[in-house]
CSV table of C-alpha atoms in Angstrom, one decimal:
chain,number,residue,atom,x,y,z
H,19,MET,CA,32.0,-86.8,-151.2
H,20,THR,CA,33.0,-89.9,-149.2
H,21,ASP,CA,32.6,-90.3,-145.4
H,22,VAL,CA,36.3,-89.9,-145.0
H,23,GLU,CA,36.0,-86.4,-146.5
H,24,ASN,CA,32.8,-85.7,-144.5
H,25,PRO,CA,33.0,-87.0,-140.9
H,26,ASP,CA,29.5,-85.6,-140.2
H,27,ARG,CA,27.8,-88.1,-142.5
H,28,PRO,CA,26.6,-90.5,-139.7
H,29,LEU,CA,25.4,-87.4,-137.9
H,30,ALA,CA,23.4,-86.3,-141.0
H,31,ARG,CA,22.0,-89.8,-141.4
H,32,ARG,CA,20.8,-89.9,-137.8
H,33,THR,CA,19.2,-86.4,-138.1
H,34,ARG,CA,17.4,-87.5,-141.3
H,35,ARG,CA,16.2,-90.6,-139.5
H,36,LEU,CA,14.8,-88.5,-136.7
H,37,PHE,CA,12.9,-86.2,-139.1
H,38,ALA,CA,11.7,-89.1,-141.2
H,39,VAL,CA,10.2,-90.9,-138.2
H,40,ALA,CA,8.6,-87.6,-137.0
H,41,ALA,CA,7.2,-87.0,-140.5
H,42,VAL,CA,5.6,-90.5,-140.7
H,43,VAL,CA,4.1,-90.1,-137.2
H,44,LEU,CA,2.8,-86.6,-138.0
H,45,ALA,CA,1.2,-87.8,-141.3
H,46,LEU,CA,-0.5,-90.8,-139.6
H,47,ASP,CA,-1.7,-88.6,-136.7
H,48,LEU,CA,-3.2,-86.0,-139.0
H,49,LEU,CA,-4.8,-88.6,-141.3
H,50,THR,CA,-6.3,-90.6,-138.5
H,51,LYS,CA,-7.7,-87.4,-136.8
H,52,ILE,CA,-9.2,-86.2,-140.1
H,53,VAL,CA,-10.9,-89.6,-140.6
H,54,ALA,CA,-12.0,-89.8,-136.9
H,55,VAL,CA,-13.6,-86.3,-137.0
H,56,ALA,CA,-15.4,-87.2,-140.3
H,57,VAL,CA,-16.6,-90.7,-139.2
H,58,ILE,CA,-17.1,-90.8,-135.4
H,59,GLU,CA,-20.1,-89.0,-134.0
H,60,PRO,CA,-19.7,-87.6,-130.5
H,61,GLY,CA,-21.5,-89.7,-128.0
H,62,ARG,CA,-21.8,-92.7,-130.4
H,63,PRO,CA,-18.8,-94.9,-130.1
H,64,ILE,CA,-17.9,-97.4,-132.8
H,65,GLU,CA,-17.3,-100.9,-131.3
H,66,ILE,CA,-14.2,-102.7,-132.7
H,67,ILE,CA,-13.9,-105.5,-130.2
H,68,GLY,CA,-17.1,-105.4,-128.1
H,69,ASP,CA,-16.9,-102.6,-125.6
H,70,THR,CA,-13.2,-103.3,-124.9
H,71,VAL,CA,-11.8,-101.5,-128.0
H,72,THR,CA,-13.9,-98.7,-129.4
H,73,LEU,CA,-13.5,-95.6,-131.4
H,74,ARG,CA,-14.9,-92.7,-129.3
H,75,MET,CA,-14.7,-89.0,-130.2
H,76,VAL,CA,-13.2,-86.9,-127.3
H,77,ARG,CA,-12.0,-83.3,-127.5
H,78,ASN,CA,-9.3,-83.1,-124.9
H,79,ALA,CA,-8.5,-79.6,-123.6
H,80,GLY,CA,-5.9,-81.0,-121.1
H,81,ALA,CA,-2.7,-83.0,-121.1
H,82,ALA,CA,-2.5,-86.8,-121.0
H,83,PHE,CA,-5.4,-88.3,-119.1
H,84,SER,CA,-7.3,-85.0,-119.4
H,85,MET,CA,-5.1,-83.4,-116.6
H,86,ALA,CA,-4.7,-79.6,-116.5
H,87,THR,CA,-7.8,-78.9,-118.6
H,88,GLY,CA,-7.8,-75.2,-117.6
H,89,MET,CA,-4.2,-74.7,-118.7
H,90,THR,CA,-4.4,-75.4,-122.4
H,91,TRP,CA,-2.2,-72.3,-123.3
H,92,LEU,CA,0.5,-73.5,-120.9
H,93,LEU,CA,0.4,-77.0,-122.4
H,94,THR,CA,0.8,-75.5,-125.8
H,95,LEU,CA,3.9,-73.6,-124.7
H,96,VAL,CA,5.4,-76.7,-123.1
H,97,ALA,CA,4.8,-78.6,-126.4
H,98,VAL,CA,6.6,-75.9,-128.3
H,99,ALA,CA,9.5,-76.1,-125.9
H,100,VAL,CA,9.6,-79.9,-126.4
H,101,VAL,CA,9.7,-79.5,-130.2
H,102,VAL,CA,12.5,-77.0,-130.0
H,103,GLY,CA,14.4,-79.1,-127.5
H,104,VAL,CA,14.2,-82.3,-129.6
H,105,ILE,CA,15.3,-80.4,-132.7
H,106,ARG,CA,18.3,-79.0,-130.9
H,107,ILE,CA,19.3,-82.4,-129.5
H,108,GLY,CA,18.6,-84.0,-132.9
H,109,ARG,CA,21.3,-81.9,-134.6
H,110,THR,CA,24.0,-83.7,-132.6
H,111,LEU,CA,22.7,-87.3,-132.7
H,112,ARG,CA,25.0,-90.1,-133.6
H,113,SER,CA,22.7,-92.9,-132.2
H,114,GLY,CA,20.1,-94.5,-134.4
H,115,TRP,CA,18.0,-95.6,-131.5
H,116,TRP,CA,18.0,-92.1,-130.0
H,117,ALA,CA,17.0,-90.7,-133.5
H,118,VAL,CA,14.0,-93.1,-133.6
H,119,GLY,CA,12.9,-92.4,-130.0
H,120,LEU,CA,13.2,-88.6,-130.4
H,121,GLY,CA,11.5,-88.8,-133.8
H,122,LEU,CA,8.5,-90.6,-132.2
H,123,VAL,CA,8.3,-87.9,-129.5
H,124,LEU,CA,8.8,-85.0,-132.0
H,125,GLY,CA,6.1,-86.4,-134.4
H,126,GLY,CA,3.6,-86.9,-131.6
H,127,ALA,CA,4.3,-83.5,-130.1
H,128,LEU,CA,3.8,-81.8,-133.5
H,129,GLY,CA,0.6,-83.7,-134.1
H,130,ASN,CA,-1.0,-82.5,-130.8
H,131,LEU,CA,0.5,-79.1,-131.2
H,132,ILE,CA,-1.2,-78.7,-134.6
H,133,ASP,CA,-4.5,-79.4,-132.8
H,134,ARG,CA,-3.7,-76.8,-130.1
H,135,PHE,CA,-3.1,-74.1,-132.7
H,136,PHE,CA,-5.7,-74.9,-135.3
H,137,ARG,CA,-8.7,-76.6,-133.6
H,138,SER,CA,-11.5,-74.8,-131.7
H,139,PRO,CA,-11.9,-72.9,-129.5
H,140,GLY,CA,-8.8,-71.1,-131.0
H,141,PRO,CA,-5.0,-70.7,-131.2
H,142,LEU,CA,-3.1,-71.9,-128.1
H,143,GLN,CA,-6.3,-73.3,-126.7
H,144,GLY,CA,-7.4,-75.8,-129.3
H,145,HIS,CA,-8.7,-79.2,-128.1
H,146,VAL,CA,-6.8,-82.3,-129.1
H,147,VAL,CA,-8.8,-85.0,-131.0
H,148,ASP,CA,-8.6,-88.3,-129.1
H,149,PHE,CA,-10.5,-91.3,-130.5
H,150,VAL,CA,-9.0,-94.7,-129.5
H,151,SER,CA,-10.5,-96.3,-126.4
H,152,ILE,CA,-9.1,-99.5,-125.0
H,153,GLY,CA,-10.7,-100.9,-121.8
H,154,TRP,CA,-10.1,-98.7,-118.8
H,155,TRP,CA,-7.3,-96.8,-120.4
H,156,PRO,CA,-8.0,-93.1,-121.2
H,157,VAL,CA,-8.9,-92.2,-124.8
H,158,PHE,CA,-5.9,-91.4,-126.9
H,159,ASN,CA,-4.6,-90.8,-130.5
H,160,VAL,CA,-1.7,-91.7,-132.7
H,161,ALA,CA,0.4,-88.7,-131.4
H,162,ASP,CA,-0.2,-89.7,-127.7
H,163,SER,CA,0.9,-93.3,-128.4
H,164,SER,CA,3.9,-92.2,-130.3
H,165,ILE,CA,5.0,-89.9,-127.5
H,166,VAL,CA,4.6,-92.7,-125.0
H,167,CYS,CA,6.4,-95.3,-127.2
H,168,GLY,CA,9.2,-92.8,-127.9
H,169,ALA,CA,9.6,-92.0,-124.2
H,170,VAL,CA,9.7,-95.6,-123.3
H,171,LEU,CA,12.3,-96.3,-125.9
H,172,LEU,CA,14.5,-93.4,-124.7
H,173,VAL,CA,14.2,-94.7,-121.1
H,174,ILE,CA,15.2,-98.2,-122.2
H,175,ILE,CA,18.2,-97.1,-124.2
H,176,THR,CA,19.3,-94.8,-121.4
H,177,LEU,CA,19.1,-97.7,-118.9
H,178,PHE,CA,21.3,-99.7,-121.3
H,179,GLY,CA,23.8,-96.8,-121.2
H,180,ILE,CA,23.5,-95.7,-124.8
H,181,GLU,CA,24.2,-92.0,-125.1
H,182,PRO,CA,22.9,-89.7,-127.8
H,183,ASP,CA,26.3,-89.6,-129.4
H,184,GLY,CA,26.2,-93.4,-129.9
H,185,THR,CA,28.7,-94.3,-127.2
H,186,ARG,CA,27.9,-96.4,-124.2
H,187,ARG,CA,28.3,-95.1,-120.7
H,188,ALA,CA,31.3,-96.7,-119.0
H,189,ASP,CA,29.8,-96.6,-115.4
H,190,ASP,CA,31.4,-99.9,-114.6
H,191,LYS,CA,34.0,-102.3,-116.1
H,192,SER,CA,31.4,-104.4,-117.9
H,193,ASP,CA,30.4,-101.3,-120.0
H,194,ALA,CA,34.0,-100.4,-121.0
H,195,PRO,CA,34.3,-102.9,-123.9
H,196,ALA,CA,31.0,-101.8,-125.3
H,197,ALA,CA,32.2,-98.2,-125.4
H,198,THR,CA,35.3,-99.3,-127.3
H,199,GLU,CA,33.2,-101.3,-129.7
H,200,SER,CA,30.9,-98.4,-130.3
H,201,ALA,CA,33.9,-96.1,-131.0
H,202,ALA,CA,35.3,-98.7,-133.4
H,203,ALA,CA,31.9,-99.0,-135.1
H,204,THR,CA,31.8,-95.2,-135.5
H,205,GLU,CA,35.2,-95.2,-137.0
H,206,SER,CA,34.3,-98.0,-139.5
H,207,GLU,CA,31.1,-96.0,-140.4
H,208,LYS,CA,33.3,-93.0,-141.2
H,209,LYS,CA,35.5,-95.1,-143.5
H,210,ALA,CA,32.6,-96.9,-145.2
């Protein structure tokens, strides 16, 4: 079936990109956490670059920067809502950049959500495994960095006026030609 017969092909391609990015992030997060739990002893950090970059085992009951440590169950529900929201938005994506950004957020949210469900002390209250320590920055993991990078990317593309449907916001006259170019690119993708 050609793209002319199936106008949703770019949509399907962007959705696949979102899920592919999320799957890679999730796999890396799970793998690194398994290795970290097996190799890093609590209270005995492994120095990578002096004491600036270390691998340090931390079980985080809270959100980023160990905030809301007494509300683990609520953080779990929020993470579930984020996953559902990203999947719903992902089904309508026509922007490759949005697919990458949302894929990073989805993969990271799923990685930490798996910890919340399957690590001790129990379902909805599990502690997230954090192990990368850089200087004064709080200890984090692959999922955390993926969520942050995805969020930063989404903010940047939003500031540039790129919409999830692949068009550019025409807030002023300078953006109008970009929206026309985006529409023309979408039409050429359909014909290719």
